[in-house]
mmCIF file of C-alpha atoms in Angstrom:
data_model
loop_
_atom_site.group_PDB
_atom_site.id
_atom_site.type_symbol
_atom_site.label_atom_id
_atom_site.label_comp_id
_atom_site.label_asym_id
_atom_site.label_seq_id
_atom_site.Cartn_x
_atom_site.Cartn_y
_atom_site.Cartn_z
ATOM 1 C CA UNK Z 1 27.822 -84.651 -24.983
ATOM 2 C CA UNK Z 2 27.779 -81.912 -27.463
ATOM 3 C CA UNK Z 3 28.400 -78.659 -26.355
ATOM 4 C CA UNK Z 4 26.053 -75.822 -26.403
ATOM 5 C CA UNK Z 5 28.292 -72.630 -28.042
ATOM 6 C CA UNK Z 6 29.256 -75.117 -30.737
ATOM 7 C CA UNK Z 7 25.652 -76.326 -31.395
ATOM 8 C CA UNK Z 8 24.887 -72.858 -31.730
ATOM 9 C CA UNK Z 9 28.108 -71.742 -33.968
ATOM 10 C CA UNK Z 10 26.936 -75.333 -36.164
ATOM 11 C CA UNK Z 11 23.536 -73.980 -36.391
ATOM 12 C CA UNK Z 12 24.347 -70.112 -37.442
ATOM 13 C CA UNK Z 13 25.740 -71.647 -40.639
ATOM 14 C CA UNK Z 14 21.985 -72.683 -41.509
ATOM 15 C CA UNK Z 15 20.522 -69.886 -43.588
ATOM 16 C CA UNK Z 16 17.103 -69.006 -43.105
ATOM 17 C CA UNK Z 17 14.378 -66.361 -43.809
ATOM 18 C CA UNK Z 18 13.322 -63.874 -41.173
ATOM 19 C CA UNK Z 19 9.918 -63.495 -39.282
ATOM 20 C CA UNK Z 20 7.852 -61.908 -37.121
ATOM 21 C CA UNK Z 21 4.709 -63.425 -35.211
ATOM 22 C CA UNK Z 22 2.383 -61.446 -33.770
ATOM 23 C CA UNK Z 23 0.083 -62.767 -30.826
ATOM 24 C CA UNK Z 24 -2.601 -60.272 -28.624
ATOM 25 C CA UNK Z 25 -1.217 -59.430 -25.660
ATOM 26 C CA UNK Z 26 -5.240 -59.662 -24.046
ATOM 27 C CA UNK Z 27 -5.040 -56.089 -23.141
ATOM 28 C CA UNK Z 28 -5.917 -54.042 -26.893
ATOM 29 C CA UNK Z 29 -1.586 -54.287 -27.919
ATOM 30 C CA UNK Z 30 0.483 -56.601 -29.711
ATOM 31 C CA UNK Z 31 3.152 -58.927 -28.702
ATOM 32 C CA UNK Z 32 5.388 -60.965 -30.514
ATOM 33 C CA UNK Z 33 8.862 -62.415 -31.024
ATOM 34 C CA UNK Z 34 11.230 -62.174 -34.570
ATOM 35 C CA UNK Z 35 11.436 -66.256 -35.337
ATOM 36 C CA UNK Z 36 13.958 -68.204 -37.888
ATOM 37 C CA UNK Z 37 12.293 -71.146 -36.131
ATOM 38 C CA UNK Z 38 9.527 -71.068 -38.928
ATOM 39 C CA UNK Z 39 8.439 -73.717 -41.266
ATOM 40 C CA UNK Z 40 5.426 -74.810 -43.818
ATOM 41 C CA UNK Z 41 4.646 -78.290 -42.345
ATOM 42 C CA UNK Z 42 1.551 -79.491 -44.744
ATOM 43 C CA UNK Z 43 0.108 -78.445 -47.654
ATOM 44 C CA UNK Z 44 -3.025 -80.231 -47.274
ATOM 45 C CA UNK Z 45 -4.208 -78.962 -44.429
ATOM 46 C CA UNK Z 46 -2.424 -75.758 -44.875
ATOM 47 C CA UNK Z 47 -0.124 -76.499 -41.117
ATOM 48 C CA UNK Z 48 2.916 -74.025 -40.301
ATOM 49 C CA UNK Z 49 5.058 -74.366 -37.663
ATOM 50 C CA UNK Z 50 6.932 -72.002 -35.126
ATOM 51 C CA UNK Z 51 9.374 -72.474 -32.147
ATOM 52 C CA UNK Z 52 8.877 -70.021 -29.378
ATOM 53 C CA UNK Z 53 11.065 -69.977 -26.595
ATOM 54 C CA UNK Z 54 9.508 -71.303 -22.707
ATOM 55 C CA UNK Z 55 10.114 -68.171 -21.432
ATOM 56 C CA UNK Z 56 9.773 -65.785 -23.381
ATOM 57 C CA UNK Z 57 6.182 -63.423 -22.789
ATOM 58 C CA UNK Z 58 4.884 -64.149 -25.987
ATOM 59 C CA UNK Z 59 4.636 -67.928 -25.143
ATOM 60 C CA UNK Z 60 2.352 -66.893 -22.393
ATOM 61 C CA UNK Z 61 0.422 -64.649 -24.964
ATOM 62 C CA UNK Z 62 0.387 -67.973 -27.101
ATOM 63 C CA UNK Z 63 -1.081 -70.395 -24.964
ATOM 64 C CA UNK Z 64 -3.970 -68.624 -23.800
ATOM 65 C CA UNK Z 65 -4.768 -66.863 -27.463
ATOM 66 C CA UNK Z 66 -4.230 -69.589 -29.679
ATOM 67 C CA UNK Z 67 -4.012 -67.588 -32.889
ATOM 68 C CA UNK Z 68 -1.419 -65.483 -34.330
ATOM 69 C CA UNK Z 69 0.094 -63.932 -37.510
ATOM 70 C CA UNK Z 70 3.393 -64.906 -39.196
ATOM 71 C CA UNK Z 71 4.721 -62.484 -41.121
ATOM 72 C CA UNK Z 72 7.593 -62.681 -43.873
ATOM 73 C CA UNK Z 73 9.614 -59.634 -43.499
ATOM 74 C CA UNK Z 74 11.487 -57.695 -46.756
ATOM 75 C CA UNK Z 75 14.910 -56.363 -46.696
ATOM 76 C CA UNK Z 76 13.782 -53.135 -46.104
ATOM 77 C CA UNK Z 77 12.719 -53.937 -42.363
ATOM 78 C CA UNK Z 78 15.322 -54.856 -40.149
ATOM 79 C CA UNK Z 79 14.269 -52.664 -37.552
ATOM 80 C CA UNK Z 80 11.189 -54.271 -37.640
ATOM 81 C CA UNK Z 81 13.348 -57.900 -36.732
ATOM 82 C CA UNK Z 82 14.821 -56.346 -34.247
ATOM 83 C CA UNK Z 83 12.280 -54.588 -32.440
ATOM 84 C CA UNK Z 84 10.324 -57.903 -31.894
ATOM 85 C CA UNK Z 85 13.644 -59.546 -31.562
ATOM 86 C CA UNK Z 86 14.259 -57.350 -28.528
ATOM 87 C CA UNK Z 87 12.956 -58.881 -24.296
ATOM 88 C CA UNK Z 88 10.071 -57.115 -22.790
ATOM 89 C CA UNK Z 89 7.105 -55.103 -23.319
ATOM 90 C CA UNK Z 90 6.338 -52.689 -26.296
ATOM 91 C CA UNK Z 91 7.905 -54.507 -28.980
ATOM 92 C CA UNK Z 92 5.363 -52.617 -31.249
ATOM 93 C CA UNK Z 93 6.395 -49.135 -30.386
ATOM 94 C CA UNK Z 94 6.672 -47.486 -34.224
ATOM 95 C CA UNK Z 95 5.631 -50.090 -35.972
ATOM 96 C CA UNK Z 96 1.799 -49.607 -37.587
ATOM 97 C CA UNK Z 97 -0.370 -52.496 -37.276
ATOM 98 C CA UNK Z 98 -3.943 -53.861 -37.072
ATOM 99 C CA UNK Z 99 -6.969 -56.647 -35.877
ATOM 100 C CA UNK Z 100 -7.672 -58.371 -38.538
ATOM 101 C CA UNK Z 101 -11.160 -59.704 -38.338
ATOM 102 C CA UNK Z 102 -10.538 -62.562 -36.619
ATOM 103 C CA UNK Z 103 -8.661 -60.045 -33.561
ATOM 104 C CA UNK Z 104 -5.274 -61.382 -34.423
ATOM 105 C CA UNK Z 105 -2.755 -58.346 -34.890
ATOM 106 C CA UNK Z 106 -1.238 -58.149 -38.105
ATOM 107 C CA UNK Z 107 1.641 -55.821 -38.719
ATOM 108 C CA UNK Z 108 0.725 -53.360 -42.054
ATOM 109 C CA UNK Z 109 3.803 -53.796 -43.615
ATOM 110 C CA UNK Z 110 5.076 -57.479 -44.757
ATOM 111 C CA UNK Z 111 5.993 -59.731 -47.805
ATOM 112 C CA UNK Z 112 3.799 -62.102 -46.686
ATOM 113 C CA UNK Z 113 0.887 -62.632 -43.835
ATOM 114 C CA UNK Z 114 -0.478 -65.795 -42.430
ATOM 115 C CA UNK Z 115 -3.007 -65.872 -39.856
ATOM 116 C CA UNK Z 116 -3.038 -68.947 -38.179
ATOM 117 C CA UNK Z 117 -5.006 -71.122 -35.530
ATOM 118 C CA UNK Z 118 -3.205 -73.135 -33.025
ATOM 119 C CA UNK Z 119 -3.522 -76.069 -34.025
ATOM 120 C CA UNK Z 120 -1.273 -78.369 -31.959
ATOM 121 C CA UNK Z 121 2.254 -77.711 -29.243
ATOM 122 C CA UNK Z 122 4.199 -79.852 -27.762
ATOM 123 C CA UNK Z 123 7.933 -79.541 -25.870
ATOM 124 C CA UNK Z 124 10.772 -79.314 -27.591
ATOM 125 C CA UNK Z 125 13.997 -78.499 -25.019
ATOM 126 C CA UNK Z 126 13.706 -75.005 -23.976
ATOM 127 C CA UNK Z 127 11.614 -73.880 -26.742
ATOM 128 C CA UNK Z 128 7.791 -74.975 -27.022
ATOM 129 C CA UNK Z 129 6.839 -76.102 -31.238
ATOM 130 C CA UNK Z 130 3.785 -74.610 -31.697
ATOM 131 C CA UNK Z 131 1.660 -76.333 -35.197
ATOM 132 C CA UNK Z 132 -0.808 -73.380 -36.654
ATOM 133 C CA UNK Z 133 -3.332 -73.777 -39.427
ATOM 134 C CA UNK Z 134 -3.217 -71.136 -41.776
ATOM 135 C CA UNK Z 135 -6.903 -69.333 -41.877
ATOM 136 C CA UNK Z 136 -5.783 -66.952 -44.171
ATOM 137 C CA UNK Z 137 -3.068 -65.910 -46.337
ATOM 138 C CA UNK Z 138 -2.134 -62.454 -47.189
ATOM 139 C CA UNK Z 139 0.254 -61.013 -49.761
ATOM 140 C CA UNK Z 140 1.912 -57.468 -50.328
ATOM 141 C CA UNK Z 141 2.167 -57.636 -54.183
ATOM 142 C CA UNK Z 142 5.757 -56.613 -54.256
ATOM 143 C CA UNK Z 143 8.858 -58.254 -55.418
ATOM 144 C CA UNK Z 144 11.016 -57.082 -52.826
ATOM 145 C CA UNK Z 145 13.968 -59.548 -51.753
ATOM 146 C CA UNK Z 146 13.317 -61.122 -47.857
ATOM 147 C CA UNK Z 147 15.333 -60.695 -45.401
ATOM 148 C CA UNK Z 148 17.209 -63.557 -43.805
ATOM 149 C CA UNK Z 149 19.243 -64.967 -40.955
ATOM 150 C CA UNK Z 150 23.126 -66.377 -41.309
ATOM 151 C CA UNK Z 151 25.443 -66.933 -38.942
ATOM 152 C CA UNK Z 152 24.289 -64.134 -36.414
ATOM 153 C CA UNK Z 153 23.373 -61.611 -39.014
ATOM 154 C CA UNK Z 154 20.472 -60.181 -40.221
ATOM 155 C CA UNK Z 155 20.722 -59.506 -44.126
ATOM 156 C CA UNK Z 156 18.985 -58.695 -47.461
ATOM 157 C CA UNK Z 157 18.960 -61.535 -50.056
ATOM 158 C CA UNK Z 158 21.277 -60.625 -52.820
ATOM 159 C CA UNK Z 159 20.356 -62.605 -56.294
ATOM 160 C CA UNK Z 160 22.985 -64.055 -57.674
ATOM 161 C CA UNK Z 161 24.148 -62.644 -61.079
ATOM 162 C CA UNK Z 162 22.676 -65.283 -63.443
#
């Protein structure tokens, strides 16, 4: 039986980028949750996918929306991270967002936007893996590094000296 602190301490060693999703909360707001469980999943049809924890408010938010945004955050916003990385209500407080057209809030500061339709979900453990087609893409038009996730840390991707 593996154990669950070193599954974890295995898994913090897996770099990844940094994201926020954004889901309506049905009342006019925004929810959301900071995810490193983020991946592209197909190409053709454009298919993302995102792991959002069973009991965590934006799951509810999830399953009876089915749309949200994914967001690529720069190195300039870990606050950002952490404010959606952070339990309960008003995860949004200070941070300026929108609808887009199709009602899904989108945050107005990112490296990259997709708005995406649930597509599929199914169970995975505690977590529920959520597939979304991508309706629309957005991009900020700036170089600026991403951040990313290692071993507990939230950082700025550093190019290495070529």
């Amino acid at each position: 039986m593996v154990d669950i602190a070193q599954f974890r301490e295995a898994m913090g060693h897996f770099a990844s980028g940094v994201t926020v999703v954004t889901v309506s909360d049905g009342e006019g707001g925004v929810g959301g949750l900071t995810a490193n469980a983020f991946s592209s999943l197909s190409l053709e049809p454009p298919l993302v996918l995102i792991c959002v924890d069973n009991l965590s408010k934006a799951r509810e938010y999830l399953d009876r929306e089915q749309a949200f945004t994914v967001h690529f955050l720069g190195d300039h916003q870990e606050e950002v991270a952490l404010a959606f990385a952070r339990r309960g209500p008003d995860k949004a407080d200070g941070v300026d967002w929108n609808l887009s057209a199709r009602g899904t809030p989108v945050l107005a500061d990112y490296l990259v936007a997709l708005e995406c339709q649930m597509e599929n979900a199914m169970e995975g453990g505690d977590h529920m893996i959520i597939v979304g087609r991508v309706l629309d893409i957005r991009t900020a038009g700036t170089e600026r590094p991403p951040l990313t996730y290692y071993r507990g840390q939230i950082n700025a991707l550093v190019p290495k000296d070529s």
